[in-house]
Coordinates of N, CA and C in Angstrom, one line a residue:
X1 N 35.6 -107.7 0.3 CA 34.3 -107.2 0.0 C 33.8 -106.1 1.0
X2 N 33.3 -105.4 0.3 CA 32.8 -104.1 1.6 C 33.9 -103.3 1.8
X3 N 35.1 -103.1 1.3 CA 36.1 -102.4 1.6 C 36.3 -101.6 0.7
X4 N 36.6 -99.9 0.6 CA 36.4 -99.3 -0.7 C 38.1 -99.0 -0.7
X5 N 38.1 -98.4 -1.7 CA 39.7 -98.1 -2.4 C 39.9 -96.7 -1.4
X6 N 41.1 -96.3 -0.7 CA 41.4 -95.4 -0.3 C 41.3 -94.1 -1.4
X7 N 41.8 -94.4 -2.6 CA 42.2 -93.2 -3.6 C 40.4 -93.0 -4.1
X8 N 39.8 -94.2 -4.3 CA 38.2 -94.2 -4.9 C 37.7 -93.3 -4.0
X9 N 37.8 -93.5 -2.5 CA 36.9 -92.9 -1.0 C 37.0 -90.9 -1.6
X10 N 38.5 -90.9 -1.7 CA 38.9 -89.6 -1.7 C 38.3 -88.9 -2.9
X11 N 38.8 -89.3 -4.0 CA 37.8 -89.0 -5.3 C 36.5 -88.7 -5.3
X12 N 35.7 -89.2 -4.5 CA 34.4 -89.4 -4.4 C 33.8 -88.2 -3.5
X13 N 35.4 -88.1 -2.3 CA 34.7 -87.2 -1.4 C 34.8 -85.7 -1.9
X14 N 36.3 -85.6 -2.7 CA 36.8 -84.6 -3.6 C 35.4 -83.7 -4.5
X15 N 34.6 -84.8 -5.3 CA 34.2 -85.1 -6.3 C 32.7 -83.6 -5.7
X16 N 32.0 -84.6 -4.4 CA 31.5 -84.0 -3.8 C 31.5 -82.5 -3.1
X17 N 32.5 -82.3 -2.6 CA 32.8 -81.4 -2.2 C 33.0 -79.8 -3.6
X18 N 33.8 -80.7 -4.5 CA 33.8 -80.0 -5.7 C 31.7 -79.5 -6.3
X19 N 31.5 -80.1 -6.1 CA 29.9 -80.1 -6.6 C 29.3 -79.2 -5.2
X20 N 29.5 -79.4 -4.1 CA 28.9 -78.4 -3.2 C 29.8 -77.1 -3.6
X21 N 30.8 -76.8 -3.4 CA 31.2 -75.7 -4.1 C 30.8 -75.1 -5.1
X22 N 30.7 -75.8 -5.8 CA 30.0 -75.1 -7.3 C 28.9 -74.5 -6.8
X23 N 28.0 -75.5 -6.3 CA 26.7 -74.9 -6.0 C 26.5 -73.5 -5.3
X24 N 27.0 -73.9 -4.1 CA 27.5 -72.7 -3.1 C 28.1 -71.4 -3.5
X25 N 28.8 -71.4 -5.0 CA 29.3 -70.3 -5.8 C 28.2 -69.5 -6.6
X26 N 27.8 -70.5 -7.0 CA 26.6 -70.0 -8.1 C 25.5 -69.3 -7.1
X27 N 25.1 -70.0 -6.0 CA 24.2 -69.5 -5.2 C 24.6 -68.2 -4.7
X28 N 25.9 -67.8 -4.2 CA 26.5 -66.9 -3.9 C 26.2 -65.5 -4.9
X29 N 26.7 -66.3 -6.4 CA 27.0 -65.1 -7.7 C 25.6 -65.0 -7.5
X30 N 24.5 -66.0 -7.7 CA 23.1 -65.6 -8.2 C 22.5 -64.6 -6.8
X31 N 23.2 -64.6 -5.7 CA 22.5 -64.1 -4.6 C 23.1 -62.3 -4.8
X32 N 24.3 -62.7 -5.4 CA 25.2 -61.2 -5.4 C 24.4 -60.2 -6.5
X33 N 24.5 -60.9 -7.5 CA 23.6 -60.5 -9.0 C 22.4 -60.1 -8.8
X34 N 21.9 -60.8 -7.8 CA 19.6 -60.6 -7.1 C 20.4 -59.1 -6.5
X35 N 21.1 -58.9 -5.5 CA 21.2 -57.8 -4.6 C 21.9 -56.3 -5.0
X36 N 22.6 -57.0 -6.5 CA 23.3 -55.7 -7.1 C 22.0 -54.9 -7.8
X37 N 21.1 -56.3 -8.9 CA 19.7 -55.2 -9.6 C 19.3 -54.8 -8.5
X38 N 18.5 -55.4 -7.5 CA 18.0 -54.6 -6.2 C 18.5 -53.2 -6.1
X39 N 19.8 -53.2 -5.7 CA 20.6 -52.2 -5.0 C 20.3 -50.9 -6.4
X40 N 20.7 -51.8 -7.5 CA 20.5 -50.6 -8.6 C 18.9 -49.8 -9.0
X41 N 18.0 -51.2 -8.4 CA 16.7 -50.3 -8.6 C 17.0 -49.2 -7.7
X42 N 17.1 -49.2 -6.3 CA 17.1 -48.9 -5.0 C 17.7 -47.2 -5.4
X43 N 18.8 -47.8 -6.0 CA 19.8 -46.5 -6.5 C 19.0 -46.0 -7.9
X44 N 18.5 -46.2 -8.5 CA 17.4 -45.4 -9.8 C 16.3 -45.2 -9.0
X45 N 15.7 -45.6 -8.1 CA 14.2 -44.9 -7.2 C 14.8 -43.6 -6.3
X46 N 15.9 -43.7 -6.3 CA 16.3 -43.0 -4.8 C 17.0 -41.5 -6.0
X47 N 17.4 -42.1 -7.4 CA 17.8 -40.6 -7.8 C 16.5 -39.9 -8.0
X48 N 15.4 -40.7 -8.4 CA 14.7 -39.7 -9.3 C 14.2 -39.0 -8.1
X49 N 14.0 -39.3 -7.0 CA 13.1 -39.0 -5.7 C 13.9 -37.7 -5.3
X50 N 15.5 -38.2 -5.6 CA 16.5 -36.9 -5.0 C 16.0 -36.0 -5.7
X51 N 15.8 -35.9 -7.7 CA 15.7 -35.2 -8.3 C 14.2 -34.5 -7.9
X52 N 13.1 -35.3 -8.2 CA 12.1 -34.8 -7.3 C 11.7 -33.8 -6.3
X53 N 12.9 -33.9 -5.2 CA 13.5 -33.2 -3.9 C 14.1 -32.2 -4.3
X54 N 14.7 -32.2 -5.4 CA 16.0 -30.9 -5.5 C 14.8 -30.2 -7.1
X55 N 13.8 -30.3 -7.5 CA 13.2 -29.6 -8.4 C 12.1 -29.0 -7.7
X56 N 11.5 -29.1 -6.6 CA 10.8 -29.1 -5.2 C 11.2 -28.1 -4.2
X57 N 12.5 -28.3 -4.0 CA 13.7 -27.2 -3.3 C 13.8 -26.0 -4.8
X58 N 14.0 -26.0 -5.7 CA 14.4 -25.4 -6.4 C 13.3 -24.1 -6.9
X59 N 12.3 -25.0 -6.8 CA 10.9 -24.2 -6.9 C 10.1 -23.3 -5.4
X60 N 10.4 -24.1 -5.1 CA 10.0 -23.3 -3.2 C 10.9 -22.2 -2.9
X61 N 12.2 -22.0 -3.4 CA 12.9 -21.1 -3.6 C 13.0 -20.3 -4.3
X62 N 12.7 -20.4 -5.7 CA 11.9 -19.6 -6.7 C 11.0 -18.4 -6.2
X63 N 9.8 -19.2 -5.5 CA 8.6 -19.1 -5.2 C 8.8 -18.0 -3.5
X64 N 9.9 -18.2 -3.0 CA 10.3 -17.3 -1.7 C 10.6 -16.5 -2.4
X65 N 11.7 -16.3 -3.7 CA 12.8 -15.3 -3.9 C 11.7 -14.2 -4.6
X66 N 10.5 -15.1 -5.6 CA 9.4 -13.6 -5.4 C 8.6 -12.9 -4.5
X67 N 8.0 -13.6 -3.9 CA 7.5 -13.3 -3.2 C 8.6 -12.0 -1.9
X68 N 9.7 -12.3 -1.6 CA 10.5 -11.3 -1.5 C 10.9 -9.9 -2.1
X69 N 11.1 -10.7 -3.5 CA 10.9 -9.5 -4.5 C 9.7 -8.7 -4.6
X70 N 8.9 -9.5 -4.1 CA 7.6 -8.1 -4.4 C 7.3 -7.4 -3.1
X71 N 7.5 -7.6 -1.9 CA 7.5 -7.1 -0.8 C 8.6 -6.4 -0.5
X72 N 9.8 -6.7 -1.0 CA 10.9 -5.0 -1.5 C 10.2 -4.0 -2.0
X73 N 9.7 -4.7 -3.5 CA 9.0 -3.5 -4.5 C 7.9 -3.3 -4.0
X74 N 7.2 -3.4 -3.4 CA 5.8 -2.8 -2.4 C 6.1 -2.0 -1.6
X75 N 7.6 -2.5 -0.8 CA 7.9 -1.4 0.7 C 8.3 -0.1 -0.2
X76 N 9.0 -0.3 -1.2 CA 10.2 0.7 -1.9 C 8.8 1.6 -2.4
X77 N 7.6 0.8 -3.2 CA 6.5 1.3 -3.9 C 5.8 2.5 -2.5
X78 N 5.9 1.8 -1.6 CA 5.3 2.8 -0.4 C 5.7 3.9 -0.1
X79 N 6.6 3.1 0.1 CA 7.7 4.8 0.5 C 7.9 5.4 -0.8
X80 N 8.1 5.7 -1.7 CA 8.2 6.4 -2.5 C 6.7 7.6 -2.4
X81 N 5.6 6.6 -2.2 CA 4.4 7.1 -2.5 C 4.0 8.2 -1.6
X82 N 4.9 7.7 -0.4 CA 4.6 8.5 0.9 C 5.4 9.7 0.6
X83 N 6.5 9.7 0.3 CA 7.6 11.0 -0.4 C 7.1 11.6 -1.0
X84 N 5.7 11.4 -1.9 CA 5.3 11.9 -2.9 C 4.5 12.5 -2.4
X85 N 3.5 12.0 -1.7 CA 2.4 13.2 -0.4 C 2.8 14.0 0.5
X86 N 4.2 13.6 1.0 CA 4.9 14.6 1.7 C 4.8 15.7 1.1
X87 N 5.8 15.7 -0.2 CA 6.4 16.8 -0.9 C 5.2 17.5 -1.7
X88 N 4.0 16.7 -2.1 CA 2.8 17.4 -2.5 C 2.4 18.5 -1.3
X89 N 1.7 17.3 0.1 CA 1.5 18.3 0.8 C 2.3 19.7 1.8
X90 N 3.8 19.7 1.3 CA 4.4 20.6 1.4 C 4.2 21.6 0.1
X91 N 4.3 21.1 -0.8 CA 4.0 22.0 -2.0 C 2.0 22.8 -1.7
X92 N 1.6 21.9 -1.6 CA 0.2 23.2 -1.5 C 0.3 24.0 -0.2
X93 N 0.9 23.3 0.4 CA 1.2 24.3 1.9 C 1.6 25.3 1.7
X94 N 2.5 25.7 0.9 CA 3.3 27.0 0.5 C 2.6 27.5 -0.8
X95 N 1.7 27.0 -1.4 CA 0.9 27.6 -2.5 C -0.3 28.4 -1.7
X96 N -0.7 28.0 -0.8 CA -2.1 28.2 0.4 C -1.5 29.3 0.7
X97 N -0.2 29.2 1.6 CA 0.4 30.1 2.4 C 0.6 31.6 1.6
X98 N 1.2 31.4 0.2 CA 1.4 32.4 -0.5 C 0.0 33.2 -1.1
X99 N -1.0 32.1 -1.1 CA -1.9 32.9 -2.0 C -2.8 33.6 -0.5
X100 N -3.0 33.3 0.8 CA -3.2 34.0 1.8 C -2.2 35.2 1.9
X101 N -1.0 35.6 1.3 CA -0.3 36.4 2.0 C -1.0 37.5 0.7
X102 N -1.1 37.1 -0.9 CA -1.6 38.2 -1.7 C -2.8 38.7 -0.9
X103 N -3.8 37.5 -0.5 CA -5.5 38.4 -0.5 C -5.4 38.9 0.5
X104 N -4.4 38.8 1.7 CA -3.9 40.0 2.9 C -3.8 41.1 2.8
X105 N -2.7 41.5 1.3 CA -2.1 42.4 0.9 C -2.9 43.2 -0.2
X106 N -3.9 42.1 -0.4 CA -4.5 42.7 -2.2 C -5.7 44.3 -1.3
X107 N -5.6 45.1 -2.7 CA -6.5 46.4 -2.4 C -7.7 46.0 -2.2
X108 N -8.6 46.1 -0.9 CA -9.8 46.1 -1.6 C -10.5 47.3 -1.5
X109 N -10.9 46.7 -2.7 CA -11.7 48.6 -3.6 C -12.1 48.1 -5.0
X110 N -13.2 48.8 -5.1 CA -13.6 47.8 -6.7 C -14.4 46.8 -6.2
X111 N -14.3 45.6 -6.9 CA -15.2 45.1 -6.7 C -15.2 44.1 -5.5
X112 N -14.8 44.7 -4.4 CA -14.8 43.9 -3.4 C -15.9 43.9 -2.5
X113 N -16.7 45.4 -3.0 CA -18.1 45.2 -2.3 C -19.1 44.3 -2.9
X114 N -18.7 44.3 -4.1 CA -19.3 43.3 -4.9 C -19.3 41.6 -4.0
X115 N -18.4 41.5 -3.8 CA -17.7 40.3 -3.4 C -18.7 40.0 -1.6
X116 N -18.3 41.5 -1.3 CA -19.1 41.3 0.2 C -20.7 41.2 0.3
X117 N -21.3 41.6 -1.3 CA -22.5 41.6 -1.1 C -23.1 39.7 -1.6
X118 N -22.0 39.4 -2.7 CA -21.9 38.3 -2.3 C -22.4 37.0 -1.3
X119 N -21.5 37.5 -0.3 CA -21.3 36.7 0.3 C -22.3 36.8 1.5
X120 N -22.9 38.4 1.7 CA -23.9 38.3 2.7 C -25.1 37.4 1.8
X121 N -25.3 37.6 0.7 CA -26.8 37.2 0.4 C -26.6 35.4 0.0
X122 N -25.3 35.1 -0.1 CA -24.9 33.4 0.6 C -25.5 33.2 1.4
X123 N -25.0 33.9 2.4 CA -25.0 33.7 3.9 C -26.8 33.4 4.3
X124 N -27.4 34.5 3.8 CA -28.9 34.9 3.9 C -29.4 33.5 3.3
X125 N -29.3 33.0 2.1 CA -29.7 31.7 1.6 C -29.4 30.5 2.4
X126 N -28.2 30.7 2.7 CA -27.9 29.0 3.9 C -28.4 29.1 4.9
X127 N -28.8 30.5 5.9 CA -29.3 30.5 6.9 C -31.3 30.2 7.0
X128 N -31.7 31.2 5.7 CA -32.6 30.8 5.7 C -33.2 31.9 5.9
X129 N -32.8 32.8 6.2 CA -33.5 34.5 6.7 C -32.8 35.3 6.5
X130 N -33.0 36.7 6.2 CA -32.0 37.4 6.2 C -32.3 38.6 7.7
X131 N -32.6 37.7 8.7 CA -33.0 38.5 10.1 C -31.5 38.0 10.9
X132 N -30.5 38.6 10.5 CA -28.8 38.3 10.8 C -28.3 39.3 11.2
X133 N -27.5 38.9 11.9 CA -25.9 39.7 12.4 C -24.9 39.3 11.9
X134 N -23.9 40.5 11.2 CA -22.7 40.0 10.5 C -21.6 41.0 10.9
X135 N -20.8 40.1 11.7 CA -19.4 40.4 11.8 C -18.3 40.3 10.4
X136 N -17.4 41.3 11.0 CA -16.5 41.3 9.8 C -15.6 41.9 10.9
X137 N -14.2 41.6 9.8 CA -12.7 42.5 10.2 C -13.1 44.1 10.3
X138 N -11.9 44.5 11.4 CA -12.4 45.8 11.8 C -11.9 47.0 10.2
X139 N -10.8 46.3 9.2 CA -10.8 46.5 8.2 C -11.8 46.5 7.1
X140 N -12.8 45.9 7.0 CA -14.3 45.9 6.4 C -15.5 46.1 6.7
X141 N -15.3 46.6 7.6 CA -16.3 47.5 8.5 C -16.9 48.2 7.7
X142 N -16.5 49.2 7.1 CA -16.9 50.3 6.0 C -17.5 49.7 5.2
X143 N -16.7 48.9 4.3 CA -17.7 47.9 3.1 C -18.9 47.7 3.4
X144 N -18.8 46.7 4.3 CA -19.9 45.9 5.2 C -21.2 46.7 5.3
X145 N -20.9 48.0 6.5 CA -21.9 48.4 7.0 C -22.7 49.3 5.6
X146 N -21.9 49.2 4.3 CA -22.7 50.0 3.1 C -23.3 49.0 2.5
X147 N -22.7 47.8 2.3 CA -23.4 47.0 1.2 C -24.8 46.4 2.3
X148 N -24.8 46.1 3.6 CA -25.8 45.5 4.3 C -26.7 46.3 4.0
X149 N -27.1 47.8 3.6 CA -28.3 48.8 3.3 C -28.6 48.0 2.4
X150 N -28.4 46.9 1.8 CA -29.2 46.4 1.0 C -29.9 45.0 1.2
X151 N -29.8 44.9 2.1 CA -30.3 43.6 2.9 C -31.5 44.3 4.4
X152 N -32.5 44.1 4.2 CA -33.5 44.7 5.1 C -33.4 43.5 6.2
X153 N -33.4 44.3 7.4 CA -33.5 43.1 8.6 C -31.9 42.4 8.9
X154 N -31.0 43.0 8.3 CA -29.7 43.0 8.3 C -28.7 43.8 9.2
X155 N -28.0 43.5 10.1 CA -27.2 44.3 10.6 C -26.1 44.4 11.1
X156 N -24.7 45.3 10.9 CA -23.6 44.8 11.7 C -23.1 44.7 13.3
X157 N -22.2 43.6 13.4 CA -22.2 43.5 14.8 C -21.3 44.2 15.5
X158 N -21.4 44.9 16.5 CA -20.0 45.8 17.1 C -19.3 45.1 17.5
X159 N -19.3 43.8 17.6 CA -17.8 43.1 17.6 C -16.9 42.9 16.6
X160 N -15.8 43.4 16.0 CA -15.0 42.7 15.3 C -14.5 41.5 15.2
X161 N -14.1 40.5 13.8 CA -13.5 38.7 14.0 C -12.5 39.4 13.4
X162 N -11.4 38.7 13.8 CA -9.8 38.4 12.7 C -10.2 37.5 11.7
X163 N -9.8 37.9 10.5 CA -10.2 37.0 9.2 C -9.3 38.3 8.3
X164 N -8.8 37.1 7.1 CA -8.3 37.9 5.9 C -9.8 38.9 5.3
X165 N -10.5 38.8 5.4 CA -11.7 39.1 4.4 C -13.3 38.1 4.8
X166 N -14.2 39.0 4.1 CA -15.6 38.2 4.1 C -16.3 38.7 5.3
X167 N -17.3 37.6 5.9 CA -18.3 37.6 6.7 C -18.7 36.5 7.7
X168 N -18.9 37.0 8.5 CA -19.7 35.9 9.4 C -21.2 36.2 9.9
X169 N -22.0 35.3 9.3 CA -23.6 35.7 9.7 C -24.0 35.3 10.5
X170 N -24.9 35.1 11.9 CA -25.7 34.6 12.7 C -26.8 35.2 12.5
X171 N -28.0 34.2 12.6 CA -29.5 34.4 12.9 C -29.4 35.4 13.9
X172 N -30.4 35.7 14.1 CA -31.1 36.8 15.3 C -31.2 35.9 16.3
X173 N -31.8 35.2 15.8 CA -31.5 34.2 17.3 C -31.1 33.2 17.9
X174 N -29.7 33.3 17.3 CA -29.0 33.0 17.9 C -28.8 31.4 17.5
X175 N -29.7 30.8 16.7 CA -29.5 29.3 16.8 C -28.6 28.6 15.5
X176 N -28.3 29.9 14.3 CA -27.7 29.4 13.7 C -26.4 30.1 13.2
X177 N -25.0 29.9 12.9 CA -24.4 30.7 12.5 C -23.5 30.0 11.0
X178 N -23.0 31.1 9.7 CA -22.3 30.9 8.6 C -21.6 31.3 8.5
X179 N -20.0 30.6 9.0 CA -19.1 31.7 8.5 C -18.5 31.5 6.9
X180 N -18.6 32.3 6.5 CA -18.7 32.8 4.4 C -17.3 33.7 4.8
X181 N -16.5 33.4 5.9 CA -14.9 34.8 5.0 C -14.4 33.9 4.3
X182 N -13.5 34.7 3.8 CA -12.3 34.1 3.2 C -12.0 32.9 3.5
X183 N -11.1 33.0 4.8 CA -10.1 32.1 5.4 C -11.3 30.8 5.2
X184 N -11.9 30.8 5.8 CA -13.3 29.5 5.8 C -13.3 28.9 4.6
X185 N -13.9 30.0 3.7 CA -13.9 29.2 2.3 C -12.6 28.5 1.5
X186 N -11.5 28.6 2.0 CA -10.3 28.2 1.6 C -10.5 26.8 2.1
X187 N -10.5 27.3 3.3 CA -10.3 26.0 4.2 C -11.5 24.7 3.4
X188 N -12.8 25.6 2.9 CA -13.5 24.5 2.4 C -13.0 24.1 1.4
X189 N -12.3 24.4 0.6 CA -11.8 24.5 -0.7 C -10.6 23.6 -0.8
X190 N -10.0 23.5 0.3 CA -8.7 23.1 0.3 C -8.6 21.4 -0.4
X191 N -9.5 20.7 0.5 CA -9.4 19.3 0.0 C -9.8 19.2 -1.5
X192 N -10.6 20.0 -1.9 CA -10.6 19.8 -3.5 C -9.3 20.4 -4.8
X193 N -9.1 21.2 -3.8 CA -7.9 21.6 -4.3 C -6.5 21.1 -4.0
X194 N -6.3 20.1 -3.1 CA -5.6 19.1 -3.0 C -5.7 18.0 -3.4
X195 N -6.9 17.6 -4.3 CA -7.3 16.3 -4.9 C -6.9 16.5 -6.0
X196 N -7.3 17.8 -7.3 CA -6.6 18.4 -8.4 C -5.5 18.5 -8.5
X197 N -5.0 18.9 -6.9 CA -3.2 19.0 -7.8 C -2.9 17.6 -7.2
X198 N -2.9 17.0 -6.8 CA -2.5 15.4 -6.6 C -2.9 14.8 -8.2
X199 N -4.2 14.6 -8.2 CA -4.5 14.2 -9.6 C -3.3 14.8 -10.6
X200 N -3.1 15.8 -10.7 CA -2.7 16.1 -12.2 C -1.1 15.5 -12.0
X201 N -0.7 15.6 -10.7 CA 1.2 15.0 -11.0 C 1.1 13.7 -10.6
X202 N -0.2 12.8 -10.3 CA -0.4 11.5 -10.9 C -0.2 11.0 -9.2
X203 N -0.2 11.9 -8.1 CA 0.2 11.1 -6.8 C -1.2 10.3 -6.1
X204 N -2.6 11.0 -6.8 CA -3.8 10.4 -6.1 C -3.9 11.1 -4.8
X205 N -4.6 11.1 -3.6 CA -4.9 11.5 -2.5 C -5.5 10.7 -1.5

């Protein structure tokens, strides 16, 4: 009594052991199976995030590659524009230059007293008086000192200016002067006439 069977003891311990095994497997598989969905969520959160990241990269690069692009085509836009004022303002330079070398050359005779009488009774209106002194080229001298007979209180000055043409008025006294030649009025002229030909070949000014 109280004595167990050797082969019963074994069986029993077999028996047991066989049952902790099992258990210990299943717990195992169920622990493997918990950590593989884990792992697979882990791995579907982590692509879309990648994808996320690489459509993010993909667009921030986009988003440089214009932004480069348009700061080519702006520098390229500049410079061109600058080429284009260049060659403009070489082109009126040599339009200026030529049309000063005709009125150098041109006859005056005809109606150039016309032109001188002109410009003295300008002169007389912007100054405000016609109580002036008007110099001219030692070439217009003659014109000059005929057409002023017609301006009372008018007279020429024994100095001669260098000028293509025209006049230079000063008050009598001295506090105001107009120069009305040629070369002057060009010069006033110039920026309007460099706004027109810019406008018409479309470069602006």
């Amino acid at each position: 009594m109280g004595q167990r069977h050797p082969l019963t003891s074994n069986s029993a311990l077999e028996t047991t052991i066989d049952k902790i095994l099992n258990n210990t497997e299943k717990d195992i598989l169920s622990n493997i199976k918990s950590t593989l969905v884990e792992s697979q969520q882990k791995l579907d959160d982590s692509v879309q995030k990648l994808e996320s990241e690489y459509d993010k990269i993909i667009s921030d690069g986009k988003k440089e590659a214009d932004k480069i692009e348009k700061q080519i085509i702006g520098s390229s836009d500049i410079e061109a524009r600058n080429k284009q004022l260049m060659l403009l303002e070489e082109a009126v330079a040599k339009v200026f230059s030529k049309a000063l070398d005709q009125i150098a050359n041109t006859d005056k005779s005809g109606d150039y007293s016309n032109l001188i009488k002109t410009l003295i009774d300008e002169s007389t209106q912007v100054l405000g008086t016609s109580e002036i002194t008007v110099f001219t080229s030692a070439k217009d001298r003659d014109v000059v000192q005929s057409t002023l007979s017609q301006f009372s209180g008018a007279e020429l000055a024994s100095d001669t200016i260098d000028c293509l043409g025209g006049i230079v008025a000063k008050s009598k006294d001295g506090a105001m002067t107009f120069d009305n030649t040629i070369d002057a009025r060009i010069e006033r002229l110039k920026p309007l006439i460099r706004k027109d030909i810019a406008s018409k070949f479309g470069v602006g000014n």
